[in-house]
Coordinates of C-alpha atoms in Angstrom, one line a residue:
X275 CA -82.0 32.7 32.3
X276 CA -82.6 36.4 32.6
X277 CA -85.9 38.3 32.8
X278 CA -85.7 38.9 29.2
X279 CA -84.2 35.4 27.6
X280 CA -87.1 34.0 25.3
X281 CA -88.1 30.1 25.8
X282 CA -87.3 27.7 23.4
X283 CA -90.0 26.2 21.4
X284 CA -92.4 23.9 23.8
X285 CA -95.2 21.7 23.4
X286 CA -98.3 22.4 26.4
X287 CA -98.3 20.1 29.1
X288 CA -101.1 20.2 31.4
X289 CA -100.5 19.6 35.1
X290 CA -103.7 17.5 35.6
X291 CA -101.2 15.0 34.0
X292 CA -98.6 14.8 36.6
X293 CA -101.5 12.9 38.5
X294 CA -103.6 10.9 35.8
X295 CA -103.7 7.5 35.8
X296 CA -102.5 7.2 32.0
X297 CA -99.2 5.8 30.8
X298 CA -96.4 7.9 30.1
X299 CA -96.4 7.2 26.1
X300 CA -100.6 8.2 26.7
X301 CA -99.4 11.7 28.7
X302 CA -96.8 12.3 25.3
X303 CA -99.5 11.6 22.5
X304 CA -102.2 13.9 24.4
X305 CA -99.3 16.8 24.6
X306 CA -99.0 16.6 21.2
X307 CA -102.6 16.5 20.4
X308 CA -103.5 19.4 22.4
X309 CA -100.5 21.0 20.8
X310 CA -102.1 20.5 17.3
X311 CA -105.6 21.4 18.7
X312 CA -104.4 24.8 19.2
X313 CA -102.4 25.2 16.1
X314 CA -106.7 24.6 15.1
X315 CA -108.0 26.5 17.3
X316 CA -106.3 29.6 15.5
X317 CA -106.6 28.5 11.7
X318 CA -110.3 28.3 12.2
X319 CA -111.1 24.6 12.0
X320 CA -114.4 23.7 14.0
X321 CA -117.2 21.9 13.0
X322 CA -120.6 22.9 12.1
X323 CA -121.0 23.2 15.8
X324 CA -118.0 25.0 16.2
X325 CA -116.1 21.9 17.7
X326 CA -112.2 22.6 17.5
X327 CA -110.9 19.6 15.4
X328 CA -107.8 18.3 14.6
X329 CA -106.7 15.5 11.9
X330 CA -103.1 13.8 12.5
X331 CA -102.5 10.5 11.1
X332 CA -101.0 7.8 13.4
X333 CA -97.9 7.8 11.7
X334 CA -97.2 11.4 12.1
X335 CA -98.0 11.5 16.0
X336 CA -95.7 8.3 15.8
X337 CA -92.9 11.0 14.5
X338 CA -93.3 13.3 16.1
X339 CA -92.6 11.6 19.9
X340 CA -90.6 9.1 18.7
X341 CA -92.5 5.6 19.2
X342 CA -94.0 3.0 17.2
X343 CA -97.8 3.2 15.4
X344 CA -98.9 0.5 17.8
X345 CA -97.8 2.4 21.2
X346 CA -99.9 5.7 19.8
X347 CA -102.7 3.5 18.4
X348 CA -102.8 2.0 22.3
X349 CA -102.8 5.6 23.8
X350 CA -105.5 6.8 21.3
X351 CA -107.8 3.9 22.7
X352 CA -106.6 4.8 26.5
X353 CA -107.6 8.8 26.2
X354 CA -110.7 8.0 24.1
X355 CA -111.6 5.6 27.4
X356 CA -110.4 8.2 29.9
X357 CA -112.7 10.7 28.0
X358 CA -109.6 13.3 26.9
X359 CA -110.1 12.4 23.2
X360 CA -113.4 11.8 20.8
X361 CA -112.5 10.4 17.2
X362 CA -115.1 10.7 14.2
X363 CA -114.5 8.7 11.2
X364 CA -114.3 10.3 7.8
X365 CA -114.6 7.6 5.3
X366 CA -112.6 4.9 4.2
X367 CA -108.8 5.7 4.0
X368 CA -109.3 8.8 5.7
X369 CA -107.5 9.8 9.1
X370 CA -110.2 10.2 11.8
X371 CA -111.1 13.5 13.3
X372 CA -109.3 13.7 16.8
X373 CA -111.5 16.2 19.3
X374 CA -109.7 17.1 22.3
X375 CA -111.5 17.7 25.8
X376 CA -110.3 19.8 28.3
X377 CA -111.1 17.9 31.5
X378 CA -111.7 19.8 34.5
X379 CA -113.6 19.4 38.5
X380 CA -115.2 16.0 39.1
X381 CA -113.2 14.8 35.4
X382 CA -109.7 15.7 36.8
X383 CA -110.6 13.7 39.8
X384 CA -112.0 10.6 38.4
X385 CA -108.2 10.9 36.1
X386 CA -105.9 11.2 39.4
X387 CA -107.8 8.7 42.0
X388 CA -106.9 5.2 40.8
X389 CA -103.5 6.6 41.1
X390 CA -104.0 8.9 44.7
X391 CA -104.9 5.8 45.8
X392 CA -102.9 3.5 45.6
X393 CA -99.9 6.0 46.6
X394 CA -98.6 5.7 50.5
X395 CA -98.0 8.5 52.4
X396 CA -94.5 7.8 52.4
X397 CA -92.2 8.9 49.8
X398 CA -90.4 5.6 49.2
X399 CA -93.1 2.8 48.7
X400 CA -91.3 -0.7 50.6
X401 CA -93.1 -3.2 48.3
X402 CA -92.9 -1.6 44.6
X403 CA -96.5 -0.7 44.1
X404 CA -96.1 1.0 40.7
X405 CA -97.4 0.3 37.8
X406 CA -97.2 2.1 34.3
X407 CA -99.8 0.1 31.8
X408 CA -99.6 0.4 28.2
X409 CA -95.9 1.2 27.6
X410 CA -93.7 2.0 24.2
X411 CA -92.9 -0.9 21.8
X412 CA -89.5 0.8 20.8
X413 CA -86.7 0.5 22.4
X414 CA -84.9 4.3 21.5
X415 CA -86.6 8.1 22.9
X416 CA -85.3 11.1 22.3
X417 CA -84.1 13.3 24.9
X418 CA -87.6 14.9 25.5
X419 CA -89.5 11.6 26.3
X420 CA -86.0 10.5 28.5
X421 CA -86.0 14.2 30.2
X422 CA -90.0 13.3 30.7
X423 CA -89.9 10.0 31.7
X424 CA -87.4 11.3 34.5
X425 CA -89.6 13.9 35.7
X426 CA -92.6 11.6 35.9
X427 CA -90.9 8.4 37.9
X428 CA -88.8 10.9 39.7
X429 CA -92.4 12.8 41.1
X430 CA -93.8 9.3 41.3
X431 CA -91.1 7.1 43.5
X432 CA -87.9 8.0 44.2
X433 CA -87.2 4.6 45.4
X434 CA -89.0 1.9 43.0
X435 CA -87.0 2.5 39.6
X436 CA -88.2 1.4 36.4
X437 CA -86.7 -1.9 35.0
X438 CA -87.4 -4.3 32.2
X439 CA -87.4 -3.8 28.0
X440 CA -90.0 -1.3 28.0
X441 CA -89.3 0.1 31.6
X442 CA -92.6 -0.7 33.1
X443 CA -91.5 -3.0 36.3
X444 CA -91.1 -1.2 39.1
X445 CA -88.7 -2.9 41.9
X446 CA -87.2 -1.2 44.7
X447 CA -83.7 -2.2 45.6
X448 CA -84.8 -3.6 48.4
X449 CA -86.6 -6.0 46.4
X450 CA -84.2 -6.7 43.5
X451 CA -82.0 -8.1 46.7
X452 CA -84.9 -10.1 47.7
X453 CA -85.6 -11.9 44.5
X454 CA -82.0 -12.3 43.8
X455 CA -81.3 -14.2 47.0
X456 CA -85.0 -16.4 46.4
X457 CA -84.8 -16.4 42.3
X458 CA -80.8 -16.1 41.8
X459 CA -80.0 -16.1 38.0
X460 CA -83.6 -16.3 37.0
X461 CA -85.0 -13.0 38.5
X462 CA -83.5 -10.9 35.3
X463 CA -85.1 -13.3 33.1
X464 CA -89.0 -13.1 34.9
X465 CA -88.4 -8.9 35.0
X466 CA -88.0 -9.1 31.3
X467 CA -91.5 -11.5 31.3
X468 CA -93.2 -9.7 33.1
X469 CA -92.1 -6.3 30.9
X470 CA -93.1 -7.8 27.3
X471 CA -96.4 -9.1 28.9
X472 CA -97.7 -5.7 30.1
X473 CA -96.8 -3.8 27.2
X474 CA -98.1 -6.6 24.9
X475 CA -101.5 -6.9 26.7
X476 CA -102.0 -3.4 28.8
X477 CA -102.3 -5.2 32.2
X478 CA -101.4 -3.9 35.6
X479 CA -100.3 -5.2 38.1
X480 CA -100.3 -3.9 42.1
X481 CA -97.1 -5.1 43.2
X482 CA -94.8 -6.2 40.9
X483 CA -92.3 -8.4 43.1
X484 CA -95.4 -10.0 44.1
X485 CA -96.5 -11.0 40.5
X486 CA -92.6 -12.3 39.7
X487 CA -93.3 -14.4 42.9
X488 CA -96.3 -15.9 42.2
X489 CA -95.3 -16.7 38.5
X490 CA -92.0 -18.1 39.2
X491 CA -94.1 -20.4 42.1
X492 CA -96.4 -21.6 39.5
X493 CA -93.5 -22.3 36.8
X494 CA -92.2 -24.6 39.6
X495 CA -95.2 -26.4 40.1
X496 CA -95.5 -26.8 36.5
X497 CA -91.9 -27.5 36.2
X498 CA -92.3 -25.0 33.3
X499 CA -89.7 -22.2 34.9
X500 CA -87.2 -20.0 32.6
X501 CA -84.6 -22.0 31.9
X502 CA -81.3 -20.8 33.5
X503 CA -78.9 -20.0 30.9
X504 CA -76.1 -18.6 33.5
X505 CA -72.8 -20.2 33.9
X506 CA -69.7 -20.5 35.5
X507 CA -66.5 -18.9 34.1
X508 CA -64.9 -21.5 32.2
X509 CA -67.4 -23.3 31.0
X510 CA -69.4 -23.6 27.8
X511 CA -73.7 -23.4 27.1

């Protein structure tokens, strides 16, 4: 870059964010929404109290970062509870009204301290303590949400990496040593669990190692585990 080379097109991303206790596929749909809201903002469209309003379809916003209806229907609910988004319905087989708040002061805080504090002082947390609720359903991103993604994990831990389907278990390596030597075979199998069931649901979970523990304790004592499907070279399942 020069002083004079011209940015390529780019959607707004604030840095409150980096910080907010929101999944990564909930950061991506509010980008885009606040994106629209200014593309709004200078057409003129406000309500009769001058409320900036947008209207974008699930589908579209599904699009337009790449994931499935049900991941950006999940986001809409998780800003409309974090109080980023307020929806108005319009009538029957019409796409809500999406209104977008600008958070600042005491909101900004209440958004990054469930996340502040959970985070250790140390760079490289020893027992996996992230967590990512309410992940994507598809299994392809394009090279924005990947580049994103990245970004966000990277500012986030640079020692618990994201594993699973949907990329919502965090394990250190430490850790994936620890339950391969306690769970060898099976651990893969209980990662992938563990994945499905957090996207599925929108649980969290503190420590992620821990929760593989416990439930691979209580298949035993149930006699319910994962069956092991690995084998031996040579021989047949």
């Amino acid at each position: 870059m020069t002083k004079d080379t011209k940015l390529p097109p780019y959607l707004p991303f604030p840095r409150f964010l980096l910080e907010a206790d929101l999944a990564l596929a909930t950061k991506l749909v509010y980008m885009v929404l606040l994106d629209r809201a200014r593309l709004s903002q200078a057409n003129g469209w406000a309500d009769s109290s001058s409320q900036i309003y947008i209207v974008f379809p699930i589908v579209e916003i599904a699009n337009v970062i790449d994931r499935s209806p049900m991941t950006v229907k999940n986001s809409l609910n998780e800003l409309e509870s974090a109080g980023l988004i307020e929806r108005k319905r319009r009538g029957q087989s019409l796409p809500n009204r999406i209104y977008i708040k600008i958070p600042d002061g005491q909101d900004i805080v209440r958004l990054t301290d469930k996340k502040l504090s959970v985070r250790r002082k140390e760079n490289c947390p020893s027992d996996g303590q992230k967590t990512i609720p309410l992940t994507d359903r598809k299994l392809s991103t394009n090279n924005l949400t990947s580049k994103l993604r990245e970004s966000l994990e990277g500012s986030e831990s640079v020692c618990a990496r994201a594993r699973g389907r949907y990329q919502n278990v965090f394990l250190s390596d430490t850790e994936v040593d620890e339950l391969q030597a306690e769970l060898p075979g099976l651990w893969p199998q209980y990662v992938e669990k563990l994945s499905e069931y957090m996207a599925s649901t929108g649980k969290t979970y503190q420590n992620h190692a821990a929760t593989i523990r416990r439930w691979a304790a209580g298949d035993r004592r149930k006699d319910t585990s994962i069956p092991n499907y690995t084998y031996e070279e040579g021989e047949s399942l």
